Each structure stands twice: as structure tokens, then as C-alpha cells.
Short mmCIF file of C-alpha atoms and ligand atoms in Angstrom, two decimals:
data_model
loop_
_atom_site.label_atom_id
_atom_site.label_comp_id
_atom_site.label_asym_id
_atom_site.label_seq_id
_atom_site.Cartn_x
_atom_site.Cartn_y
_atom_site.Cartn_z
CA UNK I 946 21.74 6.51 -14.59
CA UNK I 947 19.54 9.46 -13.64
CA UNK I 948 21.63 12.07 -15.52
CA UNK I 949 20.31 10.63 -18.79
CA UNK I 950 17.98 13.22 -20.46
CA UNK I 951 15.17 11.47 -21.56
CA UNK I 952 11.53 14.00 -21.90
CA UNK I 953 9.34 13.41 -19.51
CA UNK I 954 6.89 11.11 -21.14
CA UNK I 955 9.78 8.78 -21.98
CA UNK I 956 11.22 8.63 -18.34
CA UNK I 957 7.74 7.66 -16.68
CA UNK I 958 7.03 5.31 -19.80
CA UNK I 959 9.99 3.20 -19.31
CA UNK I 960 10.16 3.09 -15.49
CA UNK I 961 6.12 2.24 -15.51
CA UNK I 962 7.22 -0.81 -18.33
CA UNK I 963 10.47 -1.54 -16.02
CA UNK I 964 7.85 -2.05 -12.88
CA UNK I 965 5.43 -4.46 -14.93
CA UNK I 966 8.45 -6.88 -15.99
CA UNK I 967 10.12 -6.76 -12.69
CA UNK I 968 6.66 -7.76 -10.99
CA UNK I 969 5.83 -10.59 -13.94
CA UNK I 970 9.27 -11.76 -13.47
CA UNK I 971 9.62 -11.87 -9.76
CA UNK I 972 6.25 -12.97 -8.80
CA UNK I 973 5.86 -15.08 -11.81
CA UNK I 974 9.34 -17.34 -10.71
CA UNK I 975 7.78 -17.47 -7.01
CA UNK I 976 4.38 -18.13 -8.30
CA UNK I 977 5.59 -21.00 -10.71
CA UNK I 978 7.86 -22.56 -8.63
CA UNK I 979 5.38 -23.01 -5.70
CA UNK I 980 1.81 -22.86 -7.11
CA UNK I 981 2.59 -24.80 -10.32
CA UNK I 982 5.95 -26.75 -10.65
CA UNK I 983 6.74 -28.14 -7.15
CA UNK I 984 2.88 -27.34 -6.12
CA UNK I 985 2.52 -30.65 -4.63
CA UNK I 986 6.25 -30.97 -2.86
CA UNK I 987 5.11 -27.76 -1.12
CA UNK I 988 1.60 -28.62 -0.10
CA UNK I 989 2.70 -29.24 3.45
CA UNK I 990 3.29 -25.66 3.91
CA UNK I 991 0.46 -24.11 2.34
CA UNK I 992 -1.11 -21.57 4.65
CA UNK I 993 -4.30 -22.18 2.76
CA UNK I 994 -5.40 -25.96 1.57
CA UNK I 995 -7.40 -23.98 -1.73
CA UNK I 996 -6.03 -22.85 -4.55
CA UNK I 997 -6.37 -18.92 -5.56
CA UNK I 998 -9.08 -18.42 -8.00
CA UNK I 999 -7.84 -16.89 -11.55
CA UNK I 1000 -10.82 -14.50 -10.63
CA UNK I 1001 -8.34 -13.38 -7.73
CA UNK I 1002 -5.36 -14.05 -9.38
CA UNK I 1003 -6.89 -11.25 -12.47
CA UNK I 1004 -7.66 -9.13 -9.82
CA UNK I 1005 -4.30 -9.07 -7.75
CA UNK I 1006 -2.50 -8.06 -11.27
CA UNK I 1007 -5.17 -5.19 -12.41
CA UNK I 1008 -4.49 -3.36 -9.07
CA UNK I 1009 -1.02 -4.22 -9.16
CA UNK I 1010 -0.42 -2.72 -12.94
CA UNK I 1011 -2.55 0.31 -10.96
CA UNK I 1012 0.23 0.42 -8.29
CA UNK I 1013 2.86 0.71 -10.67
CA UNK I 1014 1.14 3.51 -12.91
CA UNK I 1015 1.06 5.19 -9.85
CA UNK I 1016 4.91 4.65 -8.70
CA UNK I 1017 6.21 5.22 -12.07
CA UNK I 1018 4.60 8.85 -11.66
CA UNK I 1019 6.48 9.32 -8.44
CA UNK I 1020 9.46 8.25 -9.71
CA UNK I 1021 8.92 10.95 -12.26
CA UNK I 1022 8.73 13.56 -10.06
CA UNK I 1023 11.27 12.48 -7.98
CA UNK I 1024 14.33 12.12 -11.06
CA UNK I 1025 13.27 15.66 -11.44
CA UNK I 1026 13.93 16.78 -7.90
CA UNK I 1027 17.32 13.99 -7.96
CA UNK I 1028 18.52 16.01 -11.85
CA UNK I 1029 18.13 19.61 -10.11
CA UNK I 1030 20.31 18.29 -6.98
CA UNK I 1031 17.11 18.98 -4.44
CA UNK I 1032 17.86 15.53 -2.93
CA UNK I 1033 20.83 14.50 -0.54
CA UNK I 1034 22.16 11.81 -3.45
CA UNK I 1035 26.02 12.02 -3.61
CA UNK I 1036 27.68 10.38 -6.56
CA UNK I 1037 30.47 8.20 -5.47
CA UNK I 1038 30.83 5.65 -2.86
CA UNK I 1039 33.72 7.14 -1.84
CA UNK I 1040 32.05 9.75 -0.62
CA UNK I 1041 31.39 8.04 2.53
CA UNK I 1042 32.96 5.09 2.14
CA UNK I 1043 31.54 1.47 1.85
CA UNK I 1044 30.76 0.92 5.61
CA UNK I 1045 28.10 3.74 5.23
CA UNK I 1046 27.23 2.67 2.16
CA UNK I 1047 25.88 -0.79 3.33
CA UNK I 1048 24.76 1.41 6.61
CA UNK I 1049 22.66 3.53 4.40
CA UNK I 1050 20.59 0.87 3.09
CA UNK I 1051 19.91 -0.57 6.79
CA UNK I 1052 18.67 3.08 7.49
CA UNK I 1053 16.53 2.83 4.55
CA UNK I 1054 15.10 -0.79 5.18
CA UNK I 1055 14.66 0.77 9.37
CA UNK I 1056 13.02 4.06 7.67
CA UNK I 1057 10.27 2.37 5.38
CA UNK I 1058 9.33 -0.47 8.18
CA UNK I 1059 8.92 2.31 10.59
CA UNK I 1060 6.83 4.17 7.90
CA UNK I 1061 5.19 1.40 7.13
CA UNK I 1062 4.09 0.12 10.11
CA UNK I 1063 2.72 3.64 11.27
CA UNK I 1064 1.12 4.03 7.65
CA UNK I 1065 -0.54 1.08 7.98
CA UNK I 1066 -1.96 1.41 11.23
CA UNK I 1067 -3.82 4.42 10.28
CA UNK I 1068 -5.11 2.61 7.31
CA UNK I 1069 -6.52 0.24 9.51
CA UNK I 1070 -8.99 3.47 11.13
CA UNK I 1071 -12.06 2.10 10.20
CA UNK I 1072 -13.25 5.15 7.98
CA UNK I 1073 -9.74 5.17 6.10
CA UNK I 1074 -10.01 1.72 5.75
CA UNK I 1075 -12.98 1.15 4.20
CA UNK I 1076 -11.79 3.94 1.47
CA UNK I 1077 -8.16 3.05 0.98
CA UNK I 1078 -6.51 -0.33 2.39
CA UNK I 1079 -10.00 -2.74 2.21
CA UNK I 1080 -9.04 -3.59 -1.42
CA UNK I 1081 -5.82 -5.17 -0.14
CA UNK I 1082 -7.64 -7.07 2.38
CA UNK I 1083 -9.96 -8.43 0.16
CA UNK I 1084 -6.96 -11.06 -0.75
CA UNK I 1085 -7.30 -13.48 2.34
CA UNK I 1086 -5.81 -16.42 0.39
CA UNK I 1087 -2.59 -14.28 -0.36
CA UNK I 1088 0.02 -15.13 -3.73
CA UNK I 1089 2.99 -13.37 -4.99
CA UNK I 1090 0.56 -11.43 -7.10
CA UNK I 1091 -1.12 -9.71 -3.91
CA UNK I 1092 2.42 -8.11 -3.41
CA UNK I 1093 1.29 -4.73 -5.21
CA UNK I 1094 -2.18 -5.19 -5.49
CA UNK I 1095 -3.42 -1.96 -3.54
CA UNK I 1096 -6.05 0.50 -3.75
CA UNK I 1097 -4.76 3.88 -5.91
CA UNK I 1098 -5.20 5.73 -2.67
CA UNK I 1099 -2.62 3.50 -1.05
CA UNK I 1100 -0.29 3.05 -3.37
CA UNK I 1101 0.45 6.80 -3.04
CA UNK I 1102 0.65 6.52 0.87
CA UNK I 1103 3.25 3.63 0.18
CA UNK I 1104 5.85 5.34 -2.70
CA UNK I 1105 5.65 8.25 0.35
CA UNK I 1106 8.74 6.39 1.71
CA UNK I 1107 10.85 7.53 -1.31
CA UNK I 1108 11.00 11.33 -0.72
CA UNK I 1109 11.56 10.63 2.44
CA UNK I 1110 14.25 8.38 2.19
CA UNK I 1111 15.91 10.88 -0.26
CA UNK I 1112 15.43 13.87 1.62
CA UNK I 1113 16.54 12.50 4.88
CA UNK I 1114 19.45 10.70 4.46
CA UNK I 1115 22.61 10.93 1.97
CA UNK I 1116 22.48 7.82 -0.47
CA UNK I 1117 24.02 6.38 -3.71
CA UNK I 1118 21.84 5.45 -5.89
CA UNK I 1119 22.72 1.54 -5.83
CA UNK I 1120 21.96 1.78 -2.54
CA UNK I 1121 18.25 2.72 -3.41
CA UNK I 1122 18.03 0.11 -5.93
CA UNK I 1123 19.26 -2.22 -3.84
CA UNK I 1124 16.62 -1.20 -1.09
CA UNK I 1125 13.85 -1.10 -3.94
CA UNK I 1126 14.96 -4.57 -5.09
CA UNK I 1127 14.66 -6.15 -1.63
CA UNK I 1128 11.44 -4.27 -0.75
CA UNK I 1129 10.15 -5.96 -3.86
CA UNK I 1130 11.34 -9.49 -2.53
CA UNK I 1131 10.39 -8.92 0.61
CA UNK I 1132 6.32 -7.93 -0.61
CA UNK I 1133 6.02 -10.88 -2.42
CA UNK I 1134 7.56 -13.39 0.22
CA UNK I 1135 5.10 -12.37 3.14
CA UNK I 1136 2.51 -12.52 0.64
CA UNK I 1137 3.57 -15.96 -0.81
CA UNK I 1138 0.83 -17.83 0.84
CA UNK I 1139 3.46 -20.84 2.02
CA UNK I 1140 5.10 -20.63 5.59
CA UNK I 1141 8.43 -21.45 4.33
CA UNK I 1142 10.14 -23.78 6.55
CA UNK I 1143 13.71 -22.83 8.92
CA UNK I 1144 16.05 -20.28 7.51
CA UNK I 1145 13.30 -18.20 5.72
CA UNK I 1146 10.67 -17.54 8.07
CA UNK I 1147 11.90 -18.49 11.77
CA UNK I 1148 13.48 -15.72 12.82
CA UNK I 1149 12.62 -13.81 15.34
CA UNK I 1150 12.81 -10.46 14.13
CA UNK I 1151 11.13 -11.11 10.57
CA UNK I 1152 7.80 -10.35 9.69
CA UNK I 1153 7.24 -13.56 8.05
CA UNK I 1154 4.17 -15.01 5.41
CA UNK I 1155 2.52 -16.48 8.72
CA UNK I 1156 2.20 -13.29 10.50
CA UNK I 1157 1.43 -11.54 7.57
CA UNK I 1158 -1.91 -14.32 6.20
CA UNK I 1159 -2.80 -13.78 10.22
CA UNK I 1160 -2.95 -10.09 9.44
CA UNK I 1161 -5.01 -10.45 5.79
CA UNK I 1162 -7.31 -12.49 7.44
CA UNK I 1163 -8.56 -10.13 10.12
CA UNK I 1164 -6.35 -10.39 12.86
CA UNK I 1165 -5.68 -6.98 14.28
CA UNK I 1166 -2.13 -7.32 14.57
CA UNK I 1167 1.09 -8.04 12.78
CA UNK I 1168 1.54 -4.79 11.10
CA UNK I 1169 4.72 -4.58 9.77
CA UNK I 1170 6.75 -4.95 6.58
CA UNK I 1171 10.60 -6.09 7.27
CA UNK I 1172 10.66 -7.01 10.87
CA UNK I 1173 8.45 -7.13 14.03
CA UNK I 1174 10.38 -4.60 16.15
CA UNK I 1175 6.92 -2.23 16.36
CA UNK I 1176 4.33 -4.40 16.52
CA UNK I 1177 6.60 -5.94 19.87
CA UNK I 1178 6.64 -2.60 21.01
CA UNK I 1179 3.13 -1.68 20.81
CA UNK I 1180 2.01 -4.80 21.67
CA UNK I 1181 0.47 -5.67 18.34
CA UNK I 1182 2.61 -9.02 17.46
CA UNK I 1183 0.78 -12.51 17.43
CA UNK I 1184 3.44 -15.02 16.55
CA UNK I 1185 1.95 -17.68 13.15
ZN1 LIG E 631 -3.73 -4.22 6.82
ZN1 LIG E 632 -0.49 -7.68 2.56
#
């Protein structure tokens, strides 16, 4: 997949059009499902009794098609260091067999929450804030959309996890899309705006939509992305 020699403007052309229809397809099924088609059946677990505005709704996807400018320009850069063999990718799963395979990706989900969590904490300085992660936080009343709807400035902090990942550790590259796929599932689930019921959002290691809408609306704590293991740690967890 990334041996294919497409010219430059082609590769971040197609990986910015593959972001847009991933995001309109992913969020759209969430946000149909429980904001339009079973709107009422859900009700119960609405974290917020209003509806989002389409004012909000407009806003969430212009910063979001921002984000993805902005990632598909990383991901250029970053084919080019992965075609010149800068990055620890190895080709075949038999490399290192499948039990490191499915290890890697753990690493990578462990890597980007720990990134995240220390990212984000910065971002919530109150100079950087202002500048950078405010524009996020201006989406109290959270939907699928809000998954990727950051400042410019952020979104670059965020895609940061990439060279990292693929400098640090040896990977296949299904494993990244597998981690890139579940990132992207995981985004728009905390920011679903519903505090889905059992299996989804009890656990106890799981950031879930609860602690997340605590976060958006002003709470100074719940700061991580996959699990709560940090903000335990640092003493920053409030449970939903
Ligand atoms: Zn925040
Ligand atoms: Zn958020």
C-alpha cells in the first residue's frame, strides 16, 4: 500500500478525500442512528436534554475538514519518510509473529493515550489554551461531529503521535490502520453526547462520553483519550 508511486500532490489529495468520507461515514452512522432515527428510544441517555444547533453542527465539520487538511499533510510527509525506509515498518507479519503483532497495536493505543493525556494537559495552560485547544471547548453539547473539530494549532499537536509511533516501535502497517481506525471510533464515541448504557461505557478503565462531556464542560479533569490510567494517577479522574 505505501510502495505505490503516486506524485506528491496525488498522495495528500487522496488521503485528505479518504479522511472526509471516513469522518461523514463514521460520524454520520453514529449521528443518524442516535440524533435522528432512534432519537427518541435514546433520549434517556442524553447527556444533554437540547438538541445541537446546525450553527454548531456547521461549525464542528468546518474545523473538522481543517483537521483533516492538516493530517493528510502529515501523512504526506510521513509516506515519504515510510518509502525511503527512515521508519521502523517491517513488511511481513511474520516478522515478529502475530502475538506481537496484536502487542504492537496495544503499544500504540498505550503510546497515543499517554501522549495524549500529557498533550492535553499542557493545552489546558491557560495562555496555550486560549490560542490552541479553546476552539474545541467551545462544543459543550458534544456530537460525533466534535470528534475532529480542533483548532489548526492542535490538530498538529495531535497527528504528533504518528512519528512517534513509527519511529519508536516496529509495526506493520495493518497494525497502524487498525490503531487509526479505532482512534477514529474511539473520538467520536466519547464525543457522542449519550452515556451509553453497560458494556460500552462502564468500565472501569475507559474514558467514557460521561467523563469526557464533564471535561468539555469545564471540569478540570478527565483528560484522557482511551482509558483513565493517568488521570487516576495524577489525581485528575472525576467518575460521570
Ligand atoms: Zn480539554
Ligand atoms: Zn473532546
Amino acid at each position: 500500500m505505501f510502495n505505490i508511486d503516486f506524485s506528491n500532490f496525488e498522495i495528500w489529495f487522496f488521503v485528505t478525500i479518504f479522511f472526509i468520507l471516513r469522518y461523514i461515514l463514521v460520524a454520520g452512522i453514529f449521528f443518524f442512528v442516535f440524533y435522528i432515527w432512534k432519537k427518541k428510544k435514546w433520549q434517556f441517555f442524553k447527556l444533554h436534554p437540547k438538541s445541537p444547533s446546525k450553527v454548531q453542527i456547521k461549525r464542528e465539520i468546518l474545523y473538522s475538514m481543517l483537521t483533516f487538511f492538516i493530517y493528510s499533510t502529515g501523512i504526506w510527509v510521513f509516506l515519504y519518510w515510510i518509502k525511503h525506509e527512515m521508519t521502523m515498518q517491517y513488511m511481513h507479519i511474520d516478522t515478529y509473529g502475530s502475538f506481537y503483532f496484536v502487542l504492537s497495536i496495544c503499544i500504540m493505543f498505550i503510546l497515543h493515550d499517554t501522549y495524549f493525556y500529557w498533550t492535553h494537559r499542557l493545552m489546558h495552560h491557560p495562555k496555550i489554551f486560549k490560542v490552541v485547544h479553546r476552539v474545541h471547548h467551545t462544543f459543550e453539547n458534544t456530537t460525533p461531529w466534535t470528534s475532529f473539530a480542533f483548532h489548526p494549532f492542535e490538530a498538529i499537536i495531535s497527528i504528533g503521535i504518528i512519528p512517534i509511533i513509527i519511529f519508536i516501535i516496529p509495526y506493520h502497517q495493518v497494525a497502524l490502520i487498525i490503531f487509526a481506525t479505532g482512534l477514529t471510533l474511539n473520538n467520536i464515541i466519547i464525543h457522542l453526547g449519550y452515556a451509553l448504557p453497560d458494556i460500552m461505557s462502564s468500565n472501569r478503565f475507559r474514558n467514557t462520553a460521561v467523563e469526557h462531556d464533564l471535561h468539555h464542560n469545564g471540569i478540570s479533569r478527565n483528560y484522557g483519550l482511551y482509558f483513565n490510567f493517568w488521570d487516576k494517577l495524577m489525581g485528575t479522574f472525576q467518575r460521570g
